[in-house]
Each structure stands twice: as C-alpha cells, then as structure tokens.
XYZ file of C-alpha atoms in Angstrom:
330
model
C 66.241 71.053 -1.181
C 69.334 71.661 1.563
C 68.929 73.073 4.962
C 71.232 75.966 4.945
C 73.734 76.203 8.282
C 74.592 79.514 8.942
C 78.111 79.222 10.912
C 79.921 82.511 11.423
C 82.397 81.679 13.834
C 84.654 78.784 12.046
C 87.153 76.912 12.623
C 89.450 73.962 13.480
C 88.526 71.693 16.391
C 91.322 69.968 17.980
C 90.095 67.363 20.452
C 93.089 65.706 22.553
C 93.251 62.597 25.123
C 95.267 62.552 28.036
C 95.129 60.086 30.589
C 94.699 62.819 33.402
C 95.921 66.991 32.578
C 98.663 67.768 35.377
C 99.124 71.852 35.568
C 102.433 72.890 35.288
C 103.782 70.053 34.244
C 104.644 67.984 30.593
C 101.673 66.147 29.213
C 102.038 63.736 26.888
C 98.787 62.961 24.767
C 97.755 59.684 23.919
C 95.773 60.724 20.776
C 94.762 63.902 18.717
C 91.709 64.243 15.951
C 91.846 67.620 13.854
C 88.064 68.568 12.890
C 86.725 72.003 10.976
C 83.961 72.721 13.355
C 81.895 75.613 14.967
C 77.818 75.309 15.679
C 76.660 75.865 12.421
C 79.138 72.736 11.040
C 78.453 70.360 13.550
C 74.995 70.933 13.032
C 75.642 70.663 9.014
C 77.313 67.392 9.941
C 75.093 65.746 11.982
C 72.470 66.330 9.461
C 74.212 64.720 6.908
C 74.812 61.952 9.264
C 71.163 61.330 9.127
C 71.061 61.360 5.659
C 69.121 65.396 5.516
C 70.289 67.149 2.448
C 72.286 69.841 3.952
C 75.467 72.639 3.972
C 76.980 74.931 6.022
C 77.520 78.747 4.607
C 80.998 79.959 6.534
C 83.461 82.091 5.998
C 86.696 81.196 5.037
C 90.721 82.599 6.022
C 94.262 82.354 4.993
C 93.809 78.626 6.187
C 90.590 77.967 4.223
C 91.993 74.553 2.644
C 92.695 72.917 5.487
C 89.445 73.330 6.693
C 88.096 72.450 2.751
C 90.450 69.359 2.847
C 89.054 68.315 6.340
C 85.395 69.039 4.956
C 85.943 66.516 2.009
C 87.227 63.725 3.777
C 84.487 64.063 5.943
C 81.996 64.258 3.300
C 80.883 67.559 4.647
C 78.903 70.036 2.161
C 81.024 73.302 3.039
C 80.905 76.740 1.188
C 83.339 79.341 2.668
C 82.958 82.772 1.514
C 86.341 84.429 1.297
C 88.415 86.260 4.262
C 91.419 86.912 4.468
C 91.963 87.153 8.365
C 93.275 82.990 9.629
C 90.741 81.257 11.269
C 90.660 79.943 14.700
C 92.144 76.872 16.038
C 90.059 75.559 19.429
C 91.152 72.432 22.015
C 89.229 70.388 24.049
C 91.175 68.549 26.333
C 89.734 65.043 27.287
C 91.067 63.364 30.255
C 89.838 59.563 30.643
C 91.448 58.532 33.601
C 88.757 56.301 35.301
C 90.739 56.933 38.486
C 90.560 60.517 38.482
C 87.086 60.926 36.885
C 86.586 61.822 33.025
C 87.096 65.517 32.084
C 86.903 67.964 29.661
C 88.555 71.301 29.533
C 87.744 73.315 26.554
C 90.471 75.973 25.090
C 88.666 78.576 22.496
C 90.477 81.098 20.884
C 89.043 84.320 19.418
C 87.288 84.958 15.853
C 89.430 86.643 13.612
C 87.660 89.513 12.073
C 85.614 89.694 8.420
C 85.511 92.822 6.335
C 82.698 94.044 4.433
C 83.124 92.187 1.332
C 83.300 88.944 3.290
C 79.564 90.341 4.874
C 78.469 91.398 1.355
C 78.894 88.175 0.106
C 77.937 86.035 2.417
C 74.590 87.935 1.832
C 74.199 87.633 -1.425
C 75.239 83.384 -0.893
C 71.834 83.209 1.613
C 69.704 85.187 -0.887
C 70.640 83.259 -3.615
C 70.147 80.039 -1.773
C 66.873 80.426 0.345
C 64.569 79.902 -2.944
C 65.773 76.224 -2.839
C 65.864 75.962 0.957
C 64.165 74.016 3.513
C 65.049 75.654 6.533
C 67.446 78.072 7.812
C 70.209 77.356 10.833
C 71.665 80.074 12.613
C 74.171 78.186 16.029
C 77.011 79.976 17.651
C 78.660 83.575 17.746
C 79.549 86.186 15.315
C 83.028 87.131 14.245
C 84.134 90.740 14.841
C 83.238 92.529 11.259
C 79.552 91.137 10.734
C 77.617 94.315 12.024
C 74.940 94.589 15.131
C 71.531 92.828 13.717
C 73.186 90.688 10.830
C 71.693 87.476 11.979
C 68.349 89.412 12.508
C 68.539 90.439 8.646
C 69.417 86.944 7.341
C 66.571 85.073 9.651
C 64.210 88.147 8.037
C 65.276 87.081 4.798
C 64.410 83.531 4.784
C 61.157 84.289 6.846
C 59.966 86.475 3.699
C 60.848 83.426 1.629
C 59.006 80.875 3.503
C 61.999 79.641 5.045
C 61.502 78.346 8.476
C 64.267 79.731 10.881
C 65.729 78.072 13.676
C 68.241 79.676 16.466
C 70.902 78.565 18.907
C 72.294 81.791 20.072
C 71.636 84.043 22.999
C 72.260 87.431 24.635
C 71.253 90.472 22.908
C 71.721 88.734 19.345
C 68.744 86.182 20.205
C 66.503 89.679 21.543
C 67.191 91.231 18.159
C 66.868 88.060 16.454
C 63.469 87.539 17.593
C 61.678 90.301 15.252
C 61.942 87.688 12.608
C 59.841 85.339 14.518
C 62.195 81.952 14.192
C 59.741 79.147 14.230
C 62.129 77.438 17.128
C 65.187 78.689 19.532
C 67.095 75.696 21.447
C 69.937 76.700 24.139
C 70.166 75.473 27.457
C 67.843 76.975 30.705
C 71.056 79.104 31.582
C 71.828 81.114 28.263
C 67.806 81.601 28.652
C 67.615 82.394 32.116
C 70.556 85.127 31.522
C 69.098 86.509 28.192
C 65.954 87.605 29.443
C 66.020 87.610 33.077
C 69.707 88.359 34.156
C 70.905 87.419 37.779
C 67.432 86.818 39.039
C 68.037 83.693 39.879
C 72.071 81.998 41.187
C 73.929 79.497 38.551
C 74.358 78.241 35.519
C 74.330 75.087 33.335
C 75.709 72.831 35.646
C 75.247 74.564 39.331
C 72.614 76.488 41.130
C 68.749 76.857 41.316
C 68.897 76.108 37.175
C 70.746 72.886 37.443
C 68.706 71.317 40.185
C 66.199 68.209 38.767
C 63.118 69.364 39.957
C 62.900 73.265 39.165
C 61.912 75.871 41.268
C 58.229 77.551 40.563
C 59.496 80.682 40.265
C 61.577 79.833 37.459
C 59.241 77.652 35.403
C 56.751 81.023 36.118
C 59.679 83.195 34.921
C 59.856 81.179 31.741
C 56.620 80.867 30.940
C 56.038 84.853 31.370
C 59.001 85.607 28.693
C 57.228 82.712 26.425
C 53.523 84.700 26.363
C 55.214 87.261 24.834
C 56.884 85.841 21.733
C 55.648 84.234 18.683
C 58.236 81.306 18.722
C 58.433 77.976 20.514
C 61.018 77.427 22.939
C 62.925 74.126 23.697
C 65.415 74.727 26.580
C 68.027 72.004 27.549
C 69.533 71.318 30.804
C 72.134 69.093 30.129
C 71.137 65.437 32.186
C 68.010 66.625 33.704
C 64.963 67.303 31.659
C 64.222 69.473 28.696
C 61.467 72.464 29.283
C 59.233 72.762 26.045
C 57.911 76.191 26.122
C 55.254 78.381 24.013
C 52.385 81.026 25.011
C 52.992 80.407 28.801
C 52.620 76.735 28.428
C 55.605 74.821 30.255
C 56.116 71.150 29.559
C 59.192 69.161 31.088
C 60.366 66.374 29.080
C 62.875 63.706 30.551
C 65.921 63.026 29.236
C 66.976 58.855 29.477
C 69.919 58.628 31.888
C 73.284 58.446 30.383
C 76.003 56.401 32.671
C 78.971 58.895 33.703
C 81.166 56.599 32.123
C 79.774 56.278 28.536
C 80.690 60.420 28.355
C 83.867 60.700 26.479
C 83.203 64.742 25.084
C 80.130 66.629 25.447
C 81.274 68.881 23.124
C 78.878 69.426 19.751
C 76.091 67.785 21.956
C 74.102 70.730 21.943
C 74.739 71.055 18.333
C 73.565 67.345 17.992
C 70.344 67.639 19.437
C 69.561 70.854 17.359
C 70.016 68.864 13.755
C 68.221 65.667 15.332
C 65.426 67.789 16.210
C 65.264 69.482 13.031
C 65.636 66.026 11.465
C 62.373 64.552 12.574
C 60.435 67.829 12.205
C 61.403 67.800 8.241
C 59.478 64.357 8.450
C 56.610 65.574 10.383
C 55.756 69.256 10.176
C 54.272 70.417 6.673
C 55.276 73.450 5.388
C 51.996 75.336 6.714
C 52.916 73.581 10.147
C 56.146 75.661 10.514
C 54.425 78.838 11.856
C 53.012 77.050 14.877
C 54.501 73.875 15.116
C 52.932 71.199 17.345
C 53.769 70.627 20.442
C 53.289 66.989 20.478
C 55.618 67.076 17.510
C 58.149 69.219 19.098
C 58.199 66.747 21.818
C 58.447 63.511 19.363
C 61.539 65.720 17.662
C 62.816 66.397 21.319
C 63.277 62.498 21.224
C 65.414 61.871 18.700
C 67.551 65.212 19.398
C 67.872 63.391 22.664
C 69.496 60.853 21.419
C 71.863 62.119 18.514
C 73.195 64.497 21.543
C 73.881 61.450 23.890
C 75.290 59.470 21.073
C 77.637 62.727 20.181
C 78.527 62.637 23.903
C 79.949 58.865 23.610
C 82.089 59.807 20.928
C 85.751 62.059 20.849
C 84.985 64.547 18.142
C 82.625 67.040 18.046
C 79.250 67.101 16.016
C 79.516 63.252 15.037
C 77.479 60.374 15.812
C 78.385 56.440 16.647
C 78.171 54.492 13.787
C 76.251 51.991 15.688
C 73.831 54.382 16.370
C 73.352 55.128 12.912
C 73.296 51.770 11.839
C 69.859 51.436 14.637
C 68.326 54.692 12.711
C-alpha cells in the first residue's frame, strides 16, 4: 500500500558547483547533476530511500520524458498526468569555496500552466488510488490552471477514505486546506508565523525575532493561540535551532543536533527530507486509529529521524537524496 505524493509544481532540478559565483563576470562550473524534482518528488524519493512503498502523482509537459528517463534511472515511482505546457527547469548554484564561505543561490523559474483536462485527470488518478493508500502528501505550490481550493478537495478526498493527510504548504492554500483536518502540517516558524499572523512579528527563516535560538514569549503564545483552534498537529522547523511541536495550545521545543557549517553542501530538499523521514517512522508507529490524534511522544520520536534524513540531505549536492552511508546506518 503506497503513500501517494501529491507534487503539482514539477520539474527539473539543476544543481551546479562553482568554486565561488563572481557577478558580472564568466563562471566556469566545476560540476552539474540534472534531477526531476519539486516537494512532492523529493519527498517520493526520500521515501523510497528508506525503503516506504511510495509515488509521486505530477503532471507532466512537452518535456515529460526527460523527467520519466531521469525518474527511472533513479528508481523513482513517477506518474505524470498529461500537459502540454513545458515544465520548469530550476538552478541552485553551490559555491564551495572554503575561503569565501559555502553558498547557495537558488534560481526558480515559473510553473507553466495546466488546463482542465490535466485537473480532471489528475482527479480521477487520486480517487482511483486512495482505496490502496496509506497516506496522502501534499509539499510545494500549485501551477497556474489547478483552481482556488484544489488541494483542499483532494486532502477531503482521502480524509473520507481514511487516508491520513499530511501538508507542507502555506499562505491562504494551507487556511483553506485546513477544513479537511490533515492529521500533520510541517513548514518552517516563518511560512507559519506569516500564514496566520502576518507582520506581527520582524524576519524570516534565517533573520529576526523567528530565527533567534531561544524564542520570544510572545511568539511561542502566538503559536500556541492559532494551535487551540485547529484539529491538526503542528511541527514547525527552524532550520539549525530547534523544532516547535505544537497541538491544542501545547508548545514543545525539540533540539535539533548541531550540524558543522562545513558538512552543508545544499540545503535544498532538506525540508522535503525531514517531511518523508517523519512520515517514515510514524508508518511504523501510529496505527491506523492513531492518525486522528497522533501522539505527541510519537511525533517527537518521528521528529528524530526527520532530523536526520534532512541533515543527511544537507551533506549531499542534489536535492531530496540521502548519503548512502547514512542509509547503510538505517
């Protein structure tokens, strides 16, 4: 029984290394790896990694069989509903110079559109896969076409089939989303902190009164208001500092094990990491009865190993992979 990855913002990842990015100038890179990637695939393909029946529902483009051909030499399980609009190409740029500090600058293009018999379809795919599902992944953006409250229908769908539901997206799609009652929603403090309470409080994901260690009252007060009034649990990341667990006003703050600055070769798909490494270990722990109020201790024993699969992801140049030594210690 797969975990389905909803990914509806595809594409091909192009991760490059430079030795340090000069501005104006020629660059000459010293290696490039082609990936198909987005949320929902990294996820897919971390999953796989350790060794969860899984695939990733996409939709495809005039340049579907690269990303097919990429897909099987990976060993990834992908099913691309037909578009005909090209899909996107993104870069990250990964500077190593030891010198200079490591660096990555990320370049992401725009989704093409879908039309309606891309969004038709796709429908009918989830439908017709949920009966043999056991859970549901919705990570990352929309592409233009797919119409205001599609994610909200297809995380209704699988909650009326006894699908457990969990989110990685924000803004007004994750307030919608939330009728359905996902049994878990990861993003990072700063997607939360602008989702529900907008400017209230000064920076982001790596700056500011959100990115300090030790957080302000205020804000764990702040979260735990929004948290009494949903009927989901919560785990917000904050990148090296540590991890607020959050459901019915209850705040917990799990650490995160320090990763040396220079072990970070690309972040990127880290966030996607921890999401299937979480999911992982709750497939191993959480009965199917669990799922509508999972427990918080094992949330936090899942938090662990999420932990971990989005450090290892960090130490590596491609997005939504893990070490092979790291596997190898699973």
């Amino acid at each position: 029984m797969p975990v389905i990855c909803i990914c509806l913002s595809p594409g091909l990842q192009r991760s490059v290394i430079i030795d340090s990015l000069i501005p104006g100038e020629v660059n000459r890179l010293k290696s490039v790896n082609v990936d198909v990637a987005g949320k929902g695939v990294n996820v897919c393909r971390v999953l796989q990694r350790l060794g969860v029946e899984a695939l990733c529902l996409a939709q495809g483009g005039s340049n579907a069989d690269e990303l097919m051909s990429l897909a099987r030499l990976d060993g990834l399980d992908l099913r691309l509903i037909p578009s005909s609009s090209p899909l996107r190409t993104c870069t990250s740029i990964v500077e190593t110079s030891m010198s200079t500090g490591r660096r990555v600058t990320e370049l992401v293009e725009p989704s093409s559109p879908v039309d309606q018999s891309c969004v038709d379809t796709m429908t009918h795919a989830v439908l017709a896969m949920l009966p043999s599902a056991t859970a549901l992944v919705v990570a990352g953006s929309m592409a233009p076409g797919f119409p205001v409250g599609y994610l909200t229908r297809l995380a209704s769908m699988a909650r009326e089939s006894g699908v457990p539901v969990l989110l990685d997206v924000q803004g007004s799609v994750l307030l919608d989303t939330l009728a359905a009652r996902p049994a878990v929603v990861k993003i990072n403090l700063a997607e939360f902190a602008a989702t529900f309470f907008a400017r209230r409080f000064c920076g982001g994901e790596h700056g500011g009164v959100l990115a300090e260690p030790l957080l302000a009252p205020e804000i764990i007060n702040a979260v735990a208001e929004v948290s009494r009034n949903q009927a989901t649990s919560f785990v917000l990341t904050r990148g090296a500092e540590s991890i607020l667990l959050v459901r019915d006003g209850e705040v917990r703050s799990i650490p995160v094990p320090a990763l040396a600055a220079e072990q970070i070769i690309n972040p990127i798909g880290s966030g996607d990491a921890f999401l299937a490494g979480m999911l992982a270990q709750l497939l191993t722990s959480c009965s199917k009865a669990a799922w509508d109020r999972i427990p918080l201790e094992a949330l936090e024993q899942a938090i662990g190993l999420a932990t971990a699969c989005a450090q290892s992801n960090a130490r590596t140049v491609r997005p939504g992979l893990l070490e092979a030594s790291f596997m190898a210690s699973l």
